[in-house]
């Protein structure tokens, strides 16, 4: 993107993506790169931010960035580990903290007449998260702010546009964090705020037209936000040369296959629906292991998608709804692969199989930005507001083996749960919700008869990007009515529970 970009160097902090999201909220384009893979074309970056890290500058595993082309040459903001790094290796002192420096704190001192703290005042709440502390400032260091327990909470380097803070402005609990980032990027670094959904659409459509020309592109639609917005961008760029395929794997929500096809009809897209339910269920027969189920679904999807793609002549490109977190999570801050918690169902293996080139129009965007881009193209609010739904669908919400009857039960349960969330105006306050069919039967009583039927768990979480999530405190009356309706209407279920675990330590999905 040809903007006054901001470079964020990642040292492995859990908050690095939050820094990027806060910068983007200021209508400023930024990119995250590992600290040891600094881009060579530094001229395109107007400012640089160093993230935090779980590492210590005093330990053997200290992370050393090469800042010779950045320090003193570009406006630089160092956060937490970055601040300690500047202090430790520039004549200052970093030592273990004698007092707990995690959680909320308040600025007790702010140096007067500093652009860095414009419109921020003493008493402002910040968020600390570190076990080391800066005992002495580096050479030419000037104290800018303190808290009651952290004397050197913020400082700058005299003669440079280099600023450092011990706290995290990117997290929600730093109440003036966005203001501080704006002060640094706009007031000090003079970065223009020209990154908007409208500008993204215009630039992306132009770039797609130049890249694709008159070539044909095939896209696998899921009915979700990412693939739908990607489809609309491509449709704007190449029109009839975009061929969309929506595969019913038999593991969608109740009536979702037809509902999604009907919705796409009103968007002007060239969409073909393929009902391959039986093919997927046959491939899943007897499989209980979550990874085996995911791999089976991925394999059959490739086969079905390849069959359909061969029906289209002269296709040269495969479009995917890849978004920015998918890109930056593929490599850790230390340059190695990220730990695999679970494999992701996508068409990652498709390019080699089909000999197609890849086009990913959303790979620069976070999830919330995807929604804003969709809104700027006047896409349906209901589609843009849809909860995320796993690629393998209900297969990973049915613990154990998959049968058509289990799918039917879970579809009915899910329909009641999601339907009630909408009736109670709770759907939009929940980031993701669904039901899980447990591999246990429990004893119950219906009328005067003993039952021995399935147990289902309901799950609803709030989040911004799925990296962390907290369970939603749904009203007791809602849970009571929903539980009663499920048990009364869905044959085969006699017990309903509600999952109140957060991520971490749990994941959003159970498999």
mmCIF file with all atom_site columns, N, CA and C in Angstrom, residues 167-235:
data_model
loop_
_atom_site.group_PDB
_atom_site.id
_atom_site.type_symbol
_atom_site.label_atom_id
_atom_site.label_alt_id
_atom_site.label_comp_id
_atom_site.label_asym_id
_atom_site.label_entity_id
_atom_site.label_seq_id
_atom_site.pdbx_PDB_ins_code
_atom_site.Cartn_x
_atom_site.Cartn_y
_atom_site.Cartn_z
_atom_site.occupancy
_atom_site.B_iso_or_equiv
_atom_site.pdbx_formal_charge
_atom_site.auth_seq_id
_atom_site.auth_comp_id
_atom_site.auth_asym_id
_atom_site.auth_atom_id
_atom_site.pdbx_PDB_model_num
ATOM 1   N N  . UNK A 1 167 ? 4.831   1.029   29.900  1.00 0.00 ? 167 UNK A N  1
ATOM 2   C CA . UNK A 1 167 ? 3.464   0.519   29.902  1.00 0.00 ? 167 UNK A CA 1
ATOM 3   C C  . UNK A 1 167 ? 3.003   0.209   28.476  1.00 0.00 ? 167 UNK A C  1
ATOM 4   N N  . UNK A 1 168 ? 1.785   -0.349  28.367  1.00 0.00 ? 168 UNK A N  1
ATOM 5   C CA . UNK A 1 168 ? 1.251   -0.777  27.070  1.00 0.00 ? 168 UNK A CA 1
ATOM 6   C C  . UNK A 1 168 ? 0.089   0.126   26.651  1.00 0.00 ? 168 UNK A C  1
ATOM 7   N N  . UNK A 1 169 ? 0.309   1.041   25.719  1.00 0.00 ? 169 UNK A N  1
ATOM 8   C CA . UNK A 1 169 ? -0.766  1.947   25.286  1.00 0.00 ? 169 UNK A CA 1
ATOM 9   C C  . UNK A 1 169 ? -1.809  1.248   24.423  1.00 0.00 ? 169 UNK A C  1
ATOM 10  N N  . UNK A 1 170 ? -1.456  0.060   23.917  1.00 0.00 ? 170 UNK A N  1
ATOM 11  C CA . UNK A 1 170 ? -2.337  -0.616  22.973  1.00 0.00 ? 170 UNK A CA 1
ATOM 12  C C  . UNK A 1 170 ? -3.506  -1.340  23.637  1.00 0.00 ? 170 UNK A C  1
ATOM 13  N N  . UNK A 1 171 ? -3.403  -1.611  24.955  1.00 0.00 ? 171 UNK A N  1
ATOM 14  C CA . UNK A 1 171 ? -4.457  -2.389  25.602  1.00 0.00 ? 171 UNK A CA 1
ATOM 15  C C  . UNK A 1 171 ? -5.577  -1.476  26.103  1.00 0.00 ? 171 UNK A C  1
ATOM 16  N N  . UNK A 1 172 ? -6.739  -2.046  26.242  1.00 0.00 ? 172 UNK A N  1
ATOM 17  C CA . UNK A 1 172 ? -7.945  -1.302  26.615  1.00 0.00 ? 172 UNK A CA 1
ATOM 18  C C  . UNK A 1 172 ? -7.760  -0.555  27.933  1.00 0.00 ? 172 UNK A C  1
ATOM 19  N N  . UNK A 1 173 ? -7.020  -1.155  28.871  1.00 0.00 ? 173 UNK A N  1
ATOM 20  C CA . UNK A 1 173 ? -6.922  -0.585  30.220  1.00 0.00 ? 173 UNK A CA 1
ATOM 21  C C  . UNK A 1 173 ? -6.025  0.653   30.291  1.00 0.00 ? 173 UNK A C  1
ATOM 22  N N  . UNK A 1 174 ? -5.238  0.917   29.246  1.00 0.00 ? 174 UNK A N  1
ATOM 23  C CA . UNK A 1 174 ? -4.516  2.188   29.184  1.00 0.00 ? 174 UNK A CA 1
ATOM 24  C C  . UNK A 1 174 ? -5.474  3.202   28.568  1.00 0.00 ? 174 UNK A C  1
ATOM 25  N N  . UNK A 1 175 ? -6.124  3.980   29.425  1.00 0.00 ? 175 UNK A N  1
ATOM 26  C CA . UNK A 1 175 ? -7.275  4.784   29.004  1.00 0.00 ? 175 UNK A CA 1
ATOM 27  C C  . UNK A 1 175 ? -6.933  5.826   27.938  1.00 0.00 ? 175 UNK A C  1
ATOM 28  N N  . UNK A 1 176 ? -5.707  6.360   27.977  1.00 0.00 ? 176 UNK A N  1
ATOM 29  C CA . UNK A 1 176 ? -5.308  7.364   26.985  1.00 0.00 ? 176 UNK A CA 1
ATOM 30  C C  . UNK A 1 176 ? -4.296  6.800   25.994  1.00 0.00 ? 176 UNK A C  1
ATOM 31  N N  . UNK A 1 177 ? -4.306  5.485   25.840  1.00 0.00 ? 177 UNK A N  1
ATOM 32  C CA . UNK A 1 177 ? -3.333  4.843   24.955  1.00 0.00 ? 177 UNK A CA 1
ATOM 33  C C  . UNK A 1 177 ? -3.462  5.281   23.507  1.00 0.00 ? 177 UNK A C  1
ATOM 34  N N  . UNK A 1 178 ? -4.692  5.400   23.032  1.00 0.00 ? 178 UNK A N  1
ATOM 35  C CA . UNK A 1 178 ? -4.897  5.817   21.646  1.00 0.00 ? 178 UNK A CA 1
ATOM 36  C C  . UNK A 1 178 ? -4.428  7.252   21.442  1.00 0.00 ? 178 UNK A C  1
ATOM 37  N N  . UNK A 1 179 ? -4.676  8.100   22.432  1.00 0.00 ? 179 UNK A N  1
ATOM 38  C CA . UNK A 1 179 ? -4.221  9.490   22.352  1.00 0.00 ? 179 UNK A CA 1
ATOM 39  C C  . UNK A 1 179 ? -2.699  9.555   22.289  1.00 0.00 ? 179 UNK A C  1
ATOM 40  N N  . UNK A 1 180 ? -2.035  8.721   23.092  1.00 0.00 ? 180 UNK A N  1
ATOM 41  C CA . UNK A 1 180 ? -0.573  8.720   23.100  1.00 0.00 ? 180 UNK A CA 1
ATOM 42  C C  . UNK A 1 180 ? -0.023  8.262   21.755  1.00 0.00 ? 180 UNK A C  1
ATOM 43  N N  . UNK A 1 181 ? -0.612  7.214   21.181  1.00 0.00 ? 181 UNK A N  1
ATOM 44  C CA . UNK A 1 181 ? -0.158  6.760   19.868  1.00 0.00 ? 181 UNK A CA 1
ATOM 45  C C  . UNK A 1 181 ? -0.388  7.833   18.807  1.00 0.00 ? 181 UNK A C  1
ATOM 46  N N  . UNK A 1 182 ? -1.511  8.521   18.918  1.00 0.00 ? 182 UNK A N  1
ATOM 47  C CA . UNK A 1 182 ? -1.787  9.609   17.977  1.00 0.00 ? 182 UNK A CA 1
ATOM 48  C C  . UNK A 1 182 ? -0.774  10.743  18.149  1.00 0.00 ? 182 UNK A C  1
ATOM 49  N N  . UNK A 1 183 ? -0.442  11.055  19.389  1.00 0.00 ? 183 UNK A N  1
ATOM 50  C CA . UNK A 1 183 ? 0.560   12.105  19.635  1.00 0.00 ? 183 UNK A CA 1
ATOM 51  C C  . UNK A 1 183 ? 1.884   11.754  18.974  1.00 0.00 ? 183 UNK A C  1
ATOM 52  N N  . UNK A 1 184 ? 2.313   10.493  19.143  1.00 0.00 ? 184 UNK A N  1
ATOM 53  C CA . UNK A 1 184 ? 3.594   10.085  18.578  1.00 0.00 ? 184 UNK A CA 1
ATOM 54  C C  . UNK A 1 184 ? 3.543   10.060  17.050  1.00 0.00 ? 184 UNK A C  1
ATOM 55  N N  . UNK A 1 185 ? 2.507   9.432   16.493  1.00 0.00 ? 185 UNK A N  1
ATOM 56  C CA . UNK A 1 185 ? 2.475   9.217   15.052  1.00 0.00 ? 185 UNK A CA 1
ATOM 57  C C  . UNK A 1 185 ? 2.087   10.460  14.267  1.00 0.00 ? 185 UNK A C  1
ATOM 58  N N  . UNK A 1 186 ? 1.122   11.225  14.776  1.00 0.00 ? 186 UNK A N  1
ATOM 59  C CA . UNK A 1 186 ? 0.607   12.373  14.022  1.00 0.00 ? 186 UNK A CA 1
ATOM 60  C C  . UNK A 1 186 ? 1.344   13.658  14.376  1.00 0.00 ? 186 UNK A C  1
ATOM 61  N N  . UNK A 1 187 ? 1.459   13.947  15.687  1.00 0.00 ? 187 UNK A N  1
ATOM 62  C CA . UNK A 1 187 ? 2.087   15.201  16.118  1.00 0.00 ? 187 UNK A CA 1
ATOM 63  C C  . UNK A 1 187 ? 3.602   15.182  15.927  1.00 0.00 ? 187 UNK A C  1
ATOM 64  N N  . UNK A 1 188 ? 4.233   14.046  16.273  1.00 0.00 ? 188 UNK A N  1
ATOM 65  C CA . UNK A 1 188 ? 5.699   13.982  16.264  1.00 0.00 ? 188 UNK A CA 1
ATOM 66  C C  . UNK A 1 188 ? 6.236   13.442  14.940  1.00 0.00 ? 188 UNK A C  1
ATOM 67  N N  . UNK A 1 189 ? 5.706   12.278  14.499  1.00 0.00 ? 189 UNK A N  1
ATOM 68  C CA . UNK A 1 189 ? 6.225   11.655  13.279  1.00 0.00 ? 189 UNK A CA 1
ATOM 69  C C  . UNK A 1 189 ? 5.597   12.237  12.008  1.00 0.00 ? 189 UNK A C  1
ATOM 70  N N  . UNK A 1 190 ? 4.522   13.023  12.149  1.00 0.00 ? 190 UNK A N  1
ATOM 71  C CA . UNK A 1 190 ? 3.856   13.669  11.012  1.00 0.00 ? 190 UNK A CA 1
ATOM 72  C C  . UNK A 1 190 ? 3.335   12.655  9.994   1.00 0.00 ? 190 UNK A C  1
ATOM 73  N N  . UNK A 1 191 ? 2.805   11.538  10.473  1.00 0.00 ? 191 UNK A N  1
ATOM 74  C CA . UNK A 1 191 ? 2.233   10.526  9.587   1.00 0.00 ? 191 UNK A CA 1
ATOM 75  C C  . UNK A 1 191 ? 0.817   10.958  9.200   1.00 0.00 ? 191 UNK A C  1
ATOM 76  N N  . UNK A 1 192 ? 0.506   10.895  7.917   1.00 0.00 ? 192 UNK A N  1
ATOM 77  C CA . UNK A 1 192 ? -0.826  11.276  7.441   1.00 0.00 ? 192 UNK A CA 1
ATOM 78  C C  . UNK A 1 192 ? -1.838  10.168  7.736   1.00 0.00 ? 192 UNK A C  1
ATOM 79  N N  . UNK A 1 193 ? -3.038  10.573  8.104   1.00 0.00 ? 193 UNK A N  1
ATOM 80  C CA . UNK A 1 193 ? -4.102  9.622   8.437   1.00 0.00 ? 193 UNK A CA 1
ATOM 81  C C  . UNK A 1 193 ? -4.967  9.376   7.196   1.00 0.00 ? 193 UNK A C  1
ATOM 82  N N  . UNK A 1 194 ? -4.412  8.596   6.262   1.00 0.00 ? 194 UNK A N  1
ATOM 83  C CA . UNK A 1 194 ? -5.064  8.406   4.968   1.00 0.00 ? 194 UNK A CA 1
ATOM 84  C C  . UNK A 1 194 ? -5.458  6.958   4.692   1.00 0.00 ? 194 UNK A C  1
ATOM 85  N N  . UNK A 1 195 ? -5.471  6.131   5.729   1.00 0.00 ? 195 UNK A N  1
ATOM 86  C CA . UNK A 1 195 ? -5.820  4.715   5.572   1.00 0.00 ? 195 UNK A CA 1
ATOM 87  C C  . UNK A 1 195 ? -7.283  4.539   5.956   1.00 0.00 ? 195 UNK A C  1
ATOM 88  N N  . UNK A 1 196 ? -8.175  4.448   4.971   1.00 0.00 ? 196 UNK A N  1
ATOM 89  C CA . UNK A 1 196 ? -9.612  4.349   5.215   1.00 0.00 ? 196 UNK A CA 1
ATOM 90  C C  . UNK A 1 196 ? -10.179 3.177   4.414   1.00 0.00 ? 196 UNK A C  1
ATOM 91  N N  . UNK A 1 197 ? -11.354 2.673   4.798   1.00 0.00 ? 197 UNK A N  1
ATOM 92  C CA . UNK A 1 197 ? -11.975 1.600   4.007   1.00 0.00 ? 197 UNK A CA 1
ATOM 93  C C  . UNK A 1 197 ? -12.169 1.991   2.544   1.00 0.00 ? 197 UNK A C  1
ATOM 94  N N  . UNK A 1 198 ? -12.577 3.237   2.317   1.00 0.00 ? 198 UNK A N  1
ATOM 95  C CA . UNK A 1 198 ? -12.812 3.683   0.944   1.00 0.00 ? 198 UNK A CA 1
ATOM 96  C C  . UNK A 1 198 ? -11.517 3.681   0.128   1.00 0.00 ? 198 UNK A C  1
ATOM 97  N N  . UNK A 1 199 ? -10.443 4.166   0.753   1.00 0.00 ? 199 UNK A N  1
ATOM 98  C CA . UNK A 1 199 ? -9.162  4.184   0.033   1.00 0.00 ? 199 UNK A CA 1
ATOM 99  C C  . UNK A 1 199 ? -8.673  2.772   -0.237  1.00 0.00 ? 199 UNK A C  1
ATOM 100 N N  . UNK A 1 200 ? -8.929  1.858   0.713   1.00 0.00 ? 200 UNK A N  1
ATOM 101 C CA . UNK A 1 200 ? -8.529  0.466   0.509   1.00 0.00 ? 200 UNK A CA 1
ATOM 102 C C  . UNK A 1 200 ? -9.267  -0.141  -0.677  1.00 0.00 ? 200 UNK A C  1
ATOM 103 N N  . UNK A 1 201 ? -10.565 0.085   -0.739  1.00 0.00 ? 201 UNK A N  1
ATOM 104 C CA . UNK A 1 201 ? -11.357 -0.469  -1.841  1.00 0.00 ? 201 UNK A CA 1
ATOM 105 C C  . UNK A 1 201 ? -10.851 0.061   -3.189  1.00 0.00 ? 201 UNK A C  1
ATOM 106 N N  . UNK A 1 202 ? -10.666 1.366   -3.266  1.00 0.00 ? 202 UNK A N  1
ATOM 107 C CA . UNK A 1 202 ? -10.226 1.968   -4.527  1.00 0.00 ? 202 UNK A CA 1
ATOM 108 C C  . UNK A 1 202 ? -8.872  1.420   -4.965  1.00 0.00 ? 202 UNK A C  1
ATOM 109 N N  . UNK A 1 203 ? -7.919  1.375   -4.029  1.00 0.00 ? 203 UNK A N  1
ATOM 110 C CA . UNK A 1 203 ? -6.575  0.901   -4.369  1.00 0.00 ? 203 UNK A CA 1
ATOM 111 C C  . UNK A 1 203 ? -6.573  -0.583  -4.706  1.00 0.00 ? 203 UNK A C  1
ATOM 112 N N  . UNK A 1 204 ? -7.330  -1.370  -3.926  1.00 0.00 ? 204 UNK A N  1
ATOM 113 C CA . UNK A 1 204 ? -7.339  -2.818  -4.138  1.00 0.00 ? 204 UNK A CA 1
ATOM 114 C C  . UNK A 1 204 ? -7.966  -3.167  -5.475  1.00 0.00 ? 204 UNK A C  1
ATOM 115 N N  . UNK A 1 205 ? -9.083  -2.545  -5.809  1.00 0.00 ? 205 UNK A N  1
ATOM 116 C CA . UNK A 1 205 ? -9.736  -2.809  -7.101  1.00 0.00 ? 205 UNK A CA 1
ATOM 117 C C  . UNK A 1 205 ? -8.795  -2.451  -8.248  1.00 0.00 ? 205 UNK A C  1
ATOM 118 N N  . UNK A 1 206 ? -8.131  -1.317  -8.133  1.00 0.00 ? 206 UNK A N  1
ATOM 119 C CA . UNK A 1 206 ? -7.179  -0.898  -9.176  1.00 0.00 ? 206 UNK A CA 1
ATOM 120 C C  . UNK A 1 206 ? -6.032  -1.896  -9.301  1.00 0.00 ? 206 UNK A C  1
ATOM 121 N N  . UNK A 1 207 ? -5.499  -2.339  -8.149  1.00 0.00 ? 207 UNK A N  1
ATOM 122 C CA . UNK A 1 207 ? -4.391  -3.302  -8.168  1.00 0.00 ? 207 UNK A CA 1
ATOM 123 C C  . UNK A 1 207 ? -4.828  -4.650  -8.730  1.00 0.00 ? 207 UNK A C  1
ATOM 124 N N  . UNK A 1 208 ? -6.048  -5.079  -8.384  1.00 0.00 ? 208 UNK A N  1
ATOM 125 C CA . UNK A 1 208 ? -6.561  -6.355  -8.892  1.00 0.00 ? 208 UNK A CA 1
ATOM 126 C C  . UNK A 1 208 ? -6.744  -6.297  -10.405 1.00 0.00 ? 208 UNK A C  1
ATOM 127 N N  . UNK A 1 209 ? -7.251  -5.187  -10.904 1.00 0.00 ? 209 UNK A N  1
ATOM 128 C CA . UNK A 1 209 ? -7.438  -5.047  -12.349 1.00 0.00 ? 209 UNK A CA 1
ATOM 129 C C  . UNK A 1 209 ? -6.104  -5.131  -13.077 1.00 0.00 ? 209 UNK A C  1
ATOM 130 N N  . UNK A 1 210 ? -5.104  -4.483  -12.511 1.00 0.00 ? 210 UNK A N  1
ATOM 131 C CA . UNK A 1 210 ? -3.774  -4.497  -13.134 1.00 0.00 ? 210 UNK A CA 1
ATOM 132 C C  . UNK A 1 210 ? -3.149  -5.888  -13.066 1.00 0.00 ? 210 UNK A C  1
ATOM 133 N N  . UNK A 1 211 ? -3.345  -6.572  -11.929 1.00 0.00 ? 211 UNK A N  1
ATOM 134 C CA . UNK A 1 211 ? -2.727  -7.879  -11.706 1.00 0.00 ? 211 UNK A CA 1
ATOM 135 C C  . UNK A 1 211 ? -3.405  -8.989  -12.501 1.00 0.00 ? 211 UNK A C  1
ATOM 136 N N  . UNK A 1 212 ? -4.732  -8.953  -12.558 1.00 0.00 ? 212 UNK A N  1
ATOM 137 C CA . UNK A 1 212 ? -5.484  -10.064 -13.142 1.00 0.00 ? 212 UNK A CA 1
ATOM 138 C C  . UNK A 1 212 ? -5.814  -9.863  -14.613 1.00 0.00 ? 212 UNK A C  1
ATOM 139 N N  . UNK A 1 213 ? -5.893  -8.611  -15.039 1.00 0.00 ? 213 UNK A N  1
ATOM 140 C CA . UNK A 1 213 ? -6.224  -8.353  -16.440 1.00 0.00 ? 213 UNK A CA 1
ATOM 141 C C  . UNK A 1 213 ? -7.545  -8.988  -16.824 1.00 0.00 ? 213 UNK A C  1
ATOM 142 N N  . UNK A 1 214 ? -7.531  -9.808  -17.863 1.00 0.00 ? 214 UNK A N  1
ATOM 143 C CA . UNK A 1 214 ? -8.740  -10.490 -18.336 1.00 0.00 ? 214 UNK A CA 1
ATOM 144 C C  . UNK A 1 214 ? -8.769  -11.952 -17.916 1.00 0.00 ? 214 UNK A C  1
ATOM 145 N N  . UNK A 1 215 ? -7.919  -12.326 -16.942 1.00 0.00 ? 215 UNK A N  1
ATOM 146 C CA . UNK A 1 215 ? -7.846  -13.714 -16.476 1.00 0.00 ? 215 UNK A CA 1
ATOM 147 C C  . UNK A 1 215 ? -9.090  -14.101 -15.681 1.00 0.00 ? 215 UNK A C  1
ATOM 148 N N  . UNK A 1 216 ? -9.356  -15.400 -15.655 1.00 0.00 ? 216 UNK A N  1
ATOM 149 C CA . UNK A 1 216 ? -10.470 -15.924 -14.874 1.00 0.00 ? 216 UNK A CA 1
ATOM 150 C C  . UNK A 1 216 ? -9.982  -16.362 -13.492 1.00 0.00 ? 216 UNK A C  1
ATOM 151 N N  . UNK A 1 217 ? -10.846 -16.135 -12.496 1.00 0.00 ? 217 UNK A N  1
ATOM 152 C CA . UNK A 1 217 ? -10.501 -16.413 -11.103 1.00 0.00 ? 217 UNK A CA 1
ATOM 153 C C  . UNK A 1 217 ? -11.592 -17.276 -10.490 1.00 0.00 ? 217 UNK A C  1
ATOM 154 N N  . UNK A 1 218 ? -11.195 -18.283 -9.708  1.00 0.00 ? 218 UNK A N  1
ATOM 155 C CA . UNK A 1 218 ? -12.159 -19.112 -8.998  1.00 0.00 ? 218 UNK A CA 1
ATOM 156 C C  . UNK A 1 218 ? -12.000 -18.878 -7.497  1.00 0.00 ? 218 UNK A C  1
ATOM 157 N N  . UNK A 1 219 ? -13.118 -18.782 -6.788  1.00 0.00 ? 219 UNK A N  1
ATOM 158 C CA . UNK A 1 219 ? -13.114 -18.496 -5.350  1.00 0.00 ? 219 UNK A CA 1
ATOM 159 C C  . UNK A 1 219 ? -14.070 -19.438 -4.640  1.00 0.00 ? 219 UNK A C  1
ATOM 160 N N  . UNK A 1 220 ? -13.599 -20.046 -3.553  1.00 0.00 ? 220 UNK A N  1
ATOM 161 C CA . UNK A 1 220 ? -14.458 -20.886 -2.742  1.00 0.00 ? 220 UNK A CA 1
ATOM 162 C C  . UNK A 1 220 ? -15.145 -20.054 -1.671  1.00 0.00 ? 220 UNK A C  1
ATOM 163 N N  . UNK A 1 221 ? -16.437 -19.857 -1.810  1.00 0.00 ? 221 UNK A N  1
ATOM 164 C CA . UNK A 1 221 ? -17.200 -19.088 -0.822  1.00 0.00 ? 221 UNK A CA 1
ATOM 165 C C  . UNK A 1 221 ? -17.569 -19.969 0.361   1.00 0.00 ? 221 UNK A C  1
ATOM 166 N N  . UNK A 1 222 ? -17.574 -19.374 1.547   1.00 0.00 ? 222 UNK A N  1
ATOM 167 C CA . UNK A 1 222 ? -17.975 -20.113 2.743   1.00 0.00 ? 222 UNK A CA 1
ATOM 168 C C  . UNK A 1 222 ? -19.291 -19.603 3.306   1.00 0.00 ? 222 UNK A C  1
ATOM 169 N N  . UNK A 1 223 ? -19.741 -18.445 2.844   1.00 0.00 ? 223 UNK A N  1
ATOM 170 C CA . UNK A 1 223 ? -20.901 -17.802 3.439   1.00 0.00 ? 223 UNK A CA 1
ATOM 171 C C  . UNK A 1 223 ? -20.527 -16.852 4.545   1.00 0.00 ? 223 UNK A C  1
ATOM 172 N N  . UNK A 1 224 ? -19.229 -16.816 4.898   1.00 0.00 ? 224 UNK A N  1
ATOM 173 C CA . UNK A 1 224 ? -18.756 -15.945 5.971   1.00 0.00 ? 224 UNK A CA 1
ATOM 174 C C  . UNK A 1 224 ? -18.335 -14.578 5.465   1.00 0.00 ? 224 UNK A C  1
ATOM 175 N N  . UNK A 1 225 ? -17.864 -13.763 6.401   1.00 0.00 ? 225 UNK A N  1
ATOM 176 C CA . UNK A 1 225 ? -17.522 -12.375 6.095   1.00 0.00 ? 225 UNK A CA 1
ATOM 177 C C  . UNK A 1 225 ? -16.319 -12.275 5.160   1.00 0.00 ? 225 UNK A C  1
ATOM 178 N N  . UNK A 1 226 ? -15.235 -12.991 5.475   1.00 0.00 ? 226 UNK A N  1
ATOM 179 C CA . UNK A 1 226 ? -13.986 -12.817 4.731   1.00 0.00 ? 226 UNK A CA 1
ATOM 180 C C  . UNK A 1 226 ? -14.132 -13.179 3.261   1.00 0.00 ? 226 UNK A C  1
ATOM 181 N N  . UNK A 1 227 ? -14.656 -14.378 2.989   1.00 0.00 ? 227 UNK A N  1
ATOM 182 C CA . UNK A 1 227 ? -14.765 -14.793 1.585   1.00 0.00 ? 227 UNK A CA 1
ATOM 183 C C  . UNK A 1 227 ? -15.775 -13.931 0.832   1.00 0.00 ? 227 UNK A C  1
ATOM 184 N N  . UNK A 1 228 ? -16.812 -13.466 1.517   1.00 0.00 ? 228 UNK A N  1
ATOM 185 C CA . UNK A 1 228 ? -17.828 -12.634 0.857   1.00 0.00 ? 228 UNK A CA 1
ATOM 186 C C  . UNK A 1 228 ? -17.274 -11.268 0.484   1.00 0.00 ? 228 UNK A C  1
ATOM 187 N N  . UNK A 1 229 ? -16.515 -10.637 1.384   1.00 0.00 ? 229 UNK A N  1
ATOM 188 C CA . UNK A 1 229 ? -15.919 -9.335  1.087   1.00 0.00 ? 229 UNK A CA 1
ATOM 189 C C  . UNK A 1 229 ? -14.858 -9.488  0.000   1.00 0.00 ? 229 UNK A C  1
ATOM 190 N N  . UNK A 1 230 ? -14.081 -10.561 0.069   1.00 0.00 ? 230 UNK A N  1
ATOM 191 C CA . UNK A 1 230 ? -13.092 -10.813 -0.984  1.00 0.00 ? 230 UNK A CA 1
ATOM 192 C C  . UNK A 1 230 ? -13.785 -10.953 -2.337  1.00 0.00 ? 230 UNK A C  1
ATOM 193 N N  . UNK A 1 231 ? -14.916 -11.645 -2.345  1.00 0.00 ? 231 UNK A N  1
ATOM 194 C CA . UNK A 1 231 ? -15.667 -11.834 -3.592  1.00 0.00 ? 231 UNK A CA 1
ATOM 195 C C  . UNK A 1 231 ? -16.154 -10.502 -4.152  1.00 0.00 ? 231 UNK A C  1
ATOM 196 N N  . UNK A 1 232 ? -16.651 -9.622  -3.294  1.00 0.00 ? 232 UNK A N  1
ATOM 197 C CA . UNK A 1 232 ? -17.156 -8.333  -3.763  1.00 0.00 ? 232 UNK A CA 1
ATOM 198 C C  . UNK A 1 232 ? -16.047 -7.459  -4.336  1.00 0.00 ? 232 UNK A C  1
ATOM 199 N N  . UNK A 1 233 ? -14.875 -7.485  -3.707  1.00 0.00 ? 233 UNK A N  1
ATOM 200 C CA . UNK A 1 233 ? -13.737 -6.723  -4.236  1.00 0.00 ? 233 UNK A CA 1
ATOM 201 C C  . UNK A 1 233 ? -13.342 -7.244  -5.618  1.00 0.00 ? 233 UNK A C  1
ATOM 202 N N  . UNK A 1 234 ? -13.272 -8.576  -5.745  1.00 0.00 ? 234 UNK A N  1
ATOM 203 C CA . UNK A 1 234 ? -12.920 -9.163  -7.039  1.00 0.00 ? 234 UNK A CA 1
ATOM 204 C C  . UNK A 1 234 ? -14.001 -8.900  -8.075  1.00 0.00 ? 234 UNK A C  1
ATOM 205 N N  . UNK A 1 235 ? -15.257 -8.942  -7.640  1.00 0.00 ? 235 UNK A N  1
ATOM 206 C CA . UNK A 1 235 ? -16.371 -8.668  -8.547  1.00 0.00 ? 235 UNK A CA 1
ATOM 207 C C  . UNK A 1 235 ? -16.291 -7.241  -9.085  1.00 0.00 ? 235 UNK A C  1
#
